Amino acid sequence: MAVLVLLVPVSLGLGLLGLAAFLWTLRTRQYDDPEGDAARILSDRWDDRPAPPDPVRDTPPAPDEEKRR
Amino acid sequence: MTPIPTAEGAGSPACPACSPVAPLARRTAARRPADAAPGEDIFLSVPDAHCAACIATLEEGLSRLPAVRTARVNLSLRRVRIRHDGSLTPEALIPVIARLGYRAHPLDAETLSQTGTDPVGRDLLMRLGVAFFAMMNVMLLSVAVWSGASDATRDLFHLISGAIAIPTVAFSGQPFFRSALAGLRRGRIGMDVPISLALVLASGISLYESLNGGRHAYFDAAVMLTFFLLGGRYLDHRTRAAARSAAQELAALEVPRALRLTPAGQETVPVRDLVPGDRIRILPGARIPADGIVEDGESEIDRSLRTGESLPARATPGSVLGAGETNLTGPLTLRVTAAGRDSSLSRIAALVALAEEARGRHASLADRAARAYSPLVHLLAFGAFLVWLQKSGGDLRLAANIAAATLIITCPCALGLAVPAVVTAASGHLFRRGLLVKSATALERLAEVDTVVLDKTGTLTLGTPEPLDLSCHAAEDLQVALALAQGSAHPLAQALARAISRLGHRPAPVTGLTERPGHGIEGRWQGLPVRLGRADWVGAGPAAGTATCLRIGDRPPVTFAFADALRPGAAGLVTALQARGLSLHLVSGDAAPAVADLAARLGIGDWIAGASPEDKAAFVRALGQRGRRVLMLGDGLNDTAALAAAHVSISPASGLDAARAASDVVLTGQDLSPVEDALRIAGQAVRRMRQNFALSALYNILAVPFALAGLATPLLAAVAMSVSSLTVTLNALRLR
C-alpha cells in the first residue's frame, strides 16, 4: 500500500493539470464562438501562413496596432 | 482563396440559403447614420451566416475595404465585429455585406458590450470545471472505498476526498447558497434550499464520519450533486442569456435620433429630448420619430408598420403624421405635437407593458414541479430524522446520517436538468431553422396553442408590392417607365423598375428627370413630357388598389397595378396549421378588399379588416378570455399590443423593432414555414419535459425507501444520481 503515497499525488496532479488547461481555455475565450471555431478549422485560408493576431480576440488591443498595419 | 466547397454550396460566393437583400435591409439601410466614435468597433448582425464558406466570404469581403482593419465573424451569435480606422458607419457597411449576399442589421455596440463577454456565464463555467475536476478525483478515491478499502486506508481516502470536496462545494456551490439565502430572505423556499441543505449536511456529516472512522462518507455524492446541478444551471443560463441578448440586439437596432431644426441650423438629438413645438426634419427613407403636423414639404408616407395599410398615403402641409411611419419620397418639416411618453408609439408601448405583466404570471413546468417538490423533500428528511432518533433511542449521529442520505438521494439532480436540457436542445434545433426563442417559457406556451391570429401586411405578405402582369403593356411604355422609375426611391417605382428589368428591357433615354415629392417623377423623352406617379397627378382616373400611372405626352395614361407579394411559405403554413386542427383568424388594419382577397387566396375563412391596434389587442384578449390559447403572428406597430396580449407570439425579423421586442419568438429568415416546425418541436419538447419529470420521480420513488430504511450507501446515491441525470439528458437529446 506504500505505493499510494506516490499514486495519490500523481492522480491529483494529473487532475490539476486538466483543471489548469480548462481554466486556460476559459481565460483565452475559447468558448465565445464554438460554432465558428468548428467551421474555421475547415477553411484553408491560413494553411500557408499563420493568421495575423486578432485584436478582437486577444484583448486588450495592442497599442502598436497602427504600425503593424 | 476559394471558399471551401461545402455540402450546402460549392463554389458559390455565398450559401444558397443566404437569400439576397430583403426589405429589412432596405428599411434598416434607410435609417440615419448612427454615430460611431473614431475606431469604435462596429457590430452587425448577419442572421444568414451559417457555414465555413460564409465566414470566409464575409471576412475576406470586408477586409478588402481599406478602412477595415479586421473583421471577425462569430458564427454562434451570427454577428460580425469590425475594427476600423474610424471612417466607417454601420449603414455604410450594410450595402457592402448585401453585395456579398447577406442581410445585415446594425447593432448598438454600447448595449452589446455590456453582455458581450457574459461574465456570469464564464463564472458558472469555471465553477462547473472545478466541480468536474473534484468529482473525477473524489470518484477515483471512492471506487477504492466501494471496492472494499477498510480501516486506515478508508479513513485516509475519506480525508483526501474531504480535502478536495469541501473547498469545491464551498466554491462551486455558491450560486445555490446565494440564491437559497435570497429566497429565504423573501420567505420563499425554492429548489435551492433543499439543494443547499443537502450539500451542507452531506459535507458536514461526512467530515464528522471521516474524522471518527465512520464507514460512510458522502463526499462523492456532494461533489457530483454540485456538478450536475451546476450543469443544469449553466444550460439554463445560456438559454436565458441568448434570450436576453436577443432582446438587447433588438433594442440596439432602434436608432433613436432626430434632426431638430434650430434658428442656428440643424442638430441631431435623441428622440427622447424632443418636446412638443420642436420642428424636426425628416429625410426621405427615414422613420418618423414623433407625432406631428407637416409644416413644409410634400411626400408620401408608408403607414404599413403602424396601421397595416399597404397603400402609401399622401403627406402635404397640414397632414397629421404618427411616430413609426416612414417617409418615402420628399423631405418634410414636422412640428412635433406629441413626443416621448405622449406619442402614439408610447401609448402602444404602455399597452404592451400591461399585456406582458399579465403574461409574466405564467407558471412554468419547472416552477410547478419545484413547488410540489421542495416541501415534500424537507418533510421526508425531517420525518426520517425524527423517526430514527426515536427508534434508536437518541442516536443523533445515526438519525442525522439517514436524514442526510434522504436529502442527497431525493436531491433534484434530474429535476434540475429536466427542463434546461430540453429547452437547450429545442432552442438549438429552432435556431438552426431560423427561429430565435427569446422567452424561457415560450416553448411551453407554444405547445398549448389552439388558435392562430395572423396579420396581413408584412407578415403573410412581404410588405413589398409587386407589379401585376406587365406583359400586357407596350414595350415602349415599359422602357419609358423603367427610365423614370429608376430615378425614384419610392417603393412602387423601385418594384416596377426591378420587374421591368427582369423582363429584359433597357431604359429609354429620358432626360431632365425630376422627382416631385408626393406626386411622382417626370422627365422628357423624344421631346415629349413624360410622367410616372399618382393617378391624379398624371391625369388618369382613380385606380382601384395600389397602382402607379404613366403618361407619355398626350397619349392616354397607362396604369400599372400592384399586389403585395405573399411571403414564401405562407400558403404552406396556412394549410399545415389547418391540418393541425388550429382555428385561424386573419386580422388586418388594411382595407377590406385587399384582406378579403388574401383570405380567399389562402383559404382562411375568418377575417377582419380595418382593425386598429386596440381592436387587434381586444380581439386577441377576447379569444383568450374564452379560454383559447392564441398564437399571434404579426410584424407591425399595430400588432404590438396584440402580440403582447397573445398567449405566445412570433414576429418576422423584418418587422418593427417594437413588435420583435414584444414577441416571444423571432423569425430570422423570410420564409414562414419554420413556424410549423416551432409548433411541432415545442409540442415534442413539452412531452420530453414531462417524461423527464416522470423519470426523476420514478428514481426518487425507487430510491427513497432505501434511504428512509437506513440502507442507503454512498454507492447507491452515486449510482441513482448519475443514472437519473444521464437518462434525463439523453431523453432531452432525443428531440428531433
JSON list of C-alpha atoms in Angstrom, two decimals, chain B residues 599-690:
[
{"chain": "B", "resi": 599, "resn": "ALA", "atom": "CA", "xyz": [-58.08, 35.42, -47.16]},
{"chain": "B", "resi": 600, "resn": "ALA", "atom": "CA", "xyz": [-59.70, 33.85, -50.20]},
{"chain": "B", "resi": 601, "resn": "ARG", "atom": "CA", "xyz": [-56.34, 33.11, -51.79]},
{"chain": "B", "resi": 602, "resn": "LEU", "atom": "CA", "xyz": [-55.06, 31.34, -48.67]},
{"chain": "B", "resi": 603, "resn": "GLY", "atom": "CA", "xyz": [-58.33, 29.74, -47.72]},
{"chain": "B", "resi": 604, "resn": "ILE", "atom": "CA", "xyz": [-58.79, 31.50, -44.38]},
{"chain": "B", "resi": 605, "resn": "GLY", "atom": "CA", "xyz": [-62.49, 31.73, -43.63]},
{"chain": "B", "resi": 606, "resn": "ASP", "atom": "CA", "xyz": [-62.41, 34.16, -40.74]},
{"chain": "B", "resi": 607, "resn": "TRP", "atom": "CA", "xyz": [-61.06, 37.63, -41.44]},
{"chain": "B", "resi": 608, "resn": "ILE", "atom": "CA", "xyz": [-61.39, 41.16, -40.09]},
{"chain": "B", "resi": 609, "resn": "ALA", "atom": "CA", "xyz": [-60.31, 44.27, -42.00]},
{"chain": "B", "resi": 610, "resn": "GLY", "atom": "CA", "xyz": [-59.64, 47.82, -40.88]},
{"chain": "B", "resi": 611, "resn": "ALA", "atom": "CA", "xyz": [-58.73, 46.81, -37.34]},
{"chain": "B", "resi": 612, "resn": "SER", "atom": "CA", "xyz": [-56.99, 49.41, -35.17]},
{"chain": "B", "resi": 613, "resn": "PRO", "atom": "CA", "xyz": [-54.17, 48.35, -32.83]},
{"chain": "B", "resi": 614, "resn": "GLU", "atom": "CA", "xyz": [-56.66, 48.41, -29.94]},
{"chain": "B", "resi": 615, "resn": "ASP", "atom": "CA", "xyz": [-59.12, 46.30, -31.94]},
{"chain": "B", "resi": 616, "resn": "LYS", "atom": "CA", "xyz": [-56.45, 43.72, -32.60]},
{"chain": "B", "resi": 617, "resn": "ALA", "atom": "CA", "xyz": [-55.42, 43.52, -28.98]},
{"chain": "B", "resi": 618, "resn": "ALA", "atom": "CA", "xyz": [-59.06, 43.35, -27.88]},
{"chain": "B", "resi": 619, "resn": "PHE", "atom": "CA", "xyz": [-59.75, 40.57, -30.39]},
{"chain": "B", "resi": 620, "resn": "VAL", "atom": "CA", "xyz": [-56.83, 38.53, -29.09]},
{"chain": "B", "resi": 621, "resn": "ARG", "atom": "CA", "xyz": [-57.77, 39.18, -25.47]},
{"chain": "B", "resi": 622, "resn": "ALA", "atom": "CA", "xyz": [-61.38, 38.17, -26.12]},
{"chain": "B", "resi": 623, "resn": "LEU", "atom": "CA", "xyz": [-60.20, 34.89, -27.57]},
{"chain": "B", "resi": 624, "resn": "GLY", "atom": "CA", "xyz": [-58.02, 34.43, -24.50]},
{"chain": "B", "resi": 625, "resn": "GLN", "atom": "CA", "xyz": [-60.92, 35.07, -22.18]},
{"chain": "B", "resi": 626, "resn": "ARG", "atom": "CA", "xyz": [-62.88, 32.37, -23.94]},
{"chain": "B", "resi": 627, "resn": "GLY", "atom": "CA", "xyz": [-60.11, 30.00, -22.91]},
{"chain": "B", "resi": 628, "resn": "ARG", "atom": "CA", "xyz": [-58.35, 29.95, -26.24]},
{"chain": "B", "resi": 629, "resn": "ARG", "atom": "CA", "xyz": [-54.56, 29.76, -26.30]},
{"chain": "B", "resi": 630, "resn": "VAL", "atom": "CA", "xyz": [-53.68, 32.24, -29.01]},
{"chain": "B", "resi": 631, "resn": "LEU", "atom": "CA", "xyz": [-50.56, 32.32, -31.12]},
{"chain": "B", "resi": 632, "resn": "MET", "atom": "CA", "xyz": [-50.22, 35.77, -32.68]},
{"chain": "B", "resi": 633, "resn": "LEU", "atom": "CA", "xyz": [-48.12, 36.29, -35.78]},
{"chain": "B", "resi": 634, "resn": "GLY", "atom": "CA", "xyz": [-47.50, 39.93, -36.60]},
{"chain": "B", "resi": 635, "resn": "ASP", "atom": "CA", "xyz": [-44.86, 42.43, -37.57]},
{"chain": "B", "resi": 636, "resn": "GLY", "atom": "CA", "xyz": [-46.16, 45.97, -37.26]},
{"chain": "B", "resi": 637, "resn": "LEU", "atom": "CA", "xyz": [-46.55, 48.55, -34.58]},
{"chain": "B", "resi": 638, "resn": "ASN", "atom": "CA", "xyz": [-50.28, 47.98, -34.88]},
{"chain": "B", "resi": 639, "resn": "ASP", "atom": "CA", "xyz": [-49.73, 44.34, -33.93]},
{"chain": "B", "resi": 640, "resn": "THR", "atom": "CA", "xyz": [-47.51, 45.05, -30.97]},
{"chain": "B", "resi": 641, "resn": "ALA", "atom": "CA", "xyz": [-50.24, 45.18, -28.34]},
{"chain": "B", "resi": 642, "resn": "ALA", "atom": "CA", "xyz": [-51.87, 42.07, -29.79]},
{"chain": "B", "resi": 643, "resn": "LEU", "atom": "CA", "xyz": [-48.53, 40.27, -29.83]},
{"chain": "B", "resi": 644, "resn": "ALA", "atom": "CA", "xyz": [-48.08, 41.02, -26.16]},
{"chain": "B", "resi": 645, "resn": "ALA", "atom": "CA", "xyz": [-51.67, 40.12, -25.30]},
{"chain": "B", "resi": 646, "resn": "ALA", "atom": "CA", "xyz": [-51.48, 36.74, -27.00]},
{"chain": "B", "resi": 647, "resn": "HIS", "atom": "CA", "xyz": [-50.54, 33.58, -25.14]},
{"chain": "B", "resi": 648, "resn": "VAL", "atom": "CA", "xyz": [-47.43, 33.37, -27.29]},
{"chain": "B", "resi": 649, "resn": "SER", "atom": "CA", "xyz": [-46.28, 35.39, -30.27]},
{"chain": "B", "resi": 650, "resn": "ILE", "atom": "CA", "xyz": [-43.96, 35.21, -33.24]},
{"chain": "B", "resi": 651, "resn": "SER", "atom": "CA", "xyz": [-42.78, 38.05, -35.43]},
{"chain": "B", "resi": 652, "resn": "PRO", "atom": "CA", "xyz": [-40.56, 38.15, -38.51]},
{"chain": "B", "resi": 653, "resn": "ALA", "atom": "CA", "xyz": [-37.20, 39.91, -38.28]},
{"chain": "B", "resi": 654, "resn": "SER", "atom": "CA", "xyz": [-38.37, 42.36, -40.94]},
{"chain": "B", "resi": 655, "resn": "GLY", "atom": "CA", "xyz": [-40.98, 43.64, -38.51]},
{"chain": "B", "resi": 656, "resn": "LEU", "atom": "CA", "xyz": [-40.77, 46.77, -36.46]},
{"chain": "B", "resi": 657, "resn": "ASP", "atom": "CA", "xyz": [-38.35, 46.70, -33.53]},
{"chain": "B", "resi": 658, "resn": "ALA", "atom": "CA", "xyz": [-41.17, 47.14, -31.05]},
{"chain": "B", "resi": 659, "resn": "ALA", "atom": "CA", "xyz": [-43.03, 44.17, -32.49]},
{"chain": "B", "resi": 660, "resn": "ARG", "atom": "CA", "xyz": [-39.99, 41.95, -32.22]},
{"chain": "B", "resi": 661, "resn": "ALA", "atom": "CA", "xyz": [-39.38, 43.09, -28.69]},
{"chain": "B", "resi": 662, "resn": "ALA", "atom": "CA", "xyz": [-42.96, 42.21, -27.73]},
{"chain": "B", "resi": 663, "resn": "SER", "atom": "CA", "xyz": [-42.91, 38.72, -29.21]},
{"chain": "B", "resi": 664, "resn": "ASP", "atom": "CA", "xyz": [-41.50, 35.52, -27.77]},
{"chain": "B", "resi": 665, "resn": "VAL", "atom": "CA", "xyz": [-40.00, 34.11, -30.92]},
{"chain": "B", "resi": 666, "resn": "VAL", "atom": "CA", "xyz": [-38.37, 35.94, -33.81]},
{"chain": "B", "resi": 667, "resn": "LEU", "atom": "CA", "xyz": [-38.25, 34.50, -37.30]},
{"chain": "B", "resi": 668, "resn": "THR", "atom": "CA", "xyz": [-34.86, 35.43, -38.76]},
{"chain": "B", "resi": 669, "resn": "GLY", "atom": "CA", "xyz": [-35.48, 34.34, -42.34]},
{"chain": "B", "resi": 670, "resn": "GLN", "atom": "CA", "xyz": [-38.10, 35.40, -44.86]},
{"chain": "B", "resi": 671, "resn": "ASP", "atom": "CA", "xyz": [-39.79, 32.05, -45.07]},
{"chain": "B", "resi": 672, "resn": "LEU", "atom": "CA", "xyz": [-42.80, 31.45, -42.81]},
{"chain": "B", "resi": 673, "resn": "SER", "atom": "CA", "xyz": [-42.68, 27.65, -42.85]},
{"chain": "B", "resi": 674, "resn": "PRO", "atom": "CA", "xyz": [-40.43, 27.32, -39.75]},
{"chain": "B", "resi": 675, "resn": "VAL", "atom": "CA", "xyz": [-43.44, 28.44, -37.69]},
{"chain": "B", "resi": 676, "resn": "GLU", "atom": "CA", "xyz": [-44.94, 25.00, -38.18]},
{"chain": "B", "resi": 677, "resn": "ASP", "atom": "CA", "xyz": [-41.63, 23.43, -37.06]},
{"chain": "B", "resi": 678, "resn": "ALA", "atom": "CA", "xyz": [-41.75, 25.61, -33.99]},
{"chain": "B", "resi": 679, "resn": "LEU", "atom": "CA", "xyz": [-45.18, 24.26, -33.04]},
{"chain": "B", "resi": 680, "resn": "ARG", "atom": "CA", "xyz": [-44.10, 20.69, -33.66]},
{"chain": "B", "resi": 681, "resn": "ILE", "atom": "CA", "xyz": [-40.81, 20.98, -31.76]},
{"chain": "B", "resi": 682, "resn": "ALA", "atom": "CA", "xyz": [-42.48, 22.82, -28.89]},
{"chain": "B", "resi": 683, "resn": "GLY", "atom": "CA", "xyz": [-45.01, 20.01, -28.58]},
{"chain": "B", "resi": 684, "resn": "GLN", "atom": "CA", "xyz": [-42.22, 17.46, -28.52]},
{"chain": "B", "resi": 685, "resn": "ALA", "atom": "CA", "xyz": [-40.19, 19.49, -26.05]},
{"chain": "B", "resi": 686, "resn": "VAL", "atom": "CA", "xyz": [-43.02, 19.69, -23.55]},
{"chain": "B", "resi": 687, "resn": "ARG", "atom": "CA", "xyz": [-43.60, 15.96, -23.88]},
{"chain": "B", "resi": 688, "resn": "ARG", "atom": "CA", "xyz": [-39.91, 15.39, -23.14]},
{"chain": "B", "resi": 689, "resn": "MET", "atom": "CA", "xyz": [-40.04, 17.69, -20.11]},
{"chain": "B", "resi": 690, "resn": "ARG", "atom": "CA", "xyz": [-42.98, 15.76, -18.69]}
]
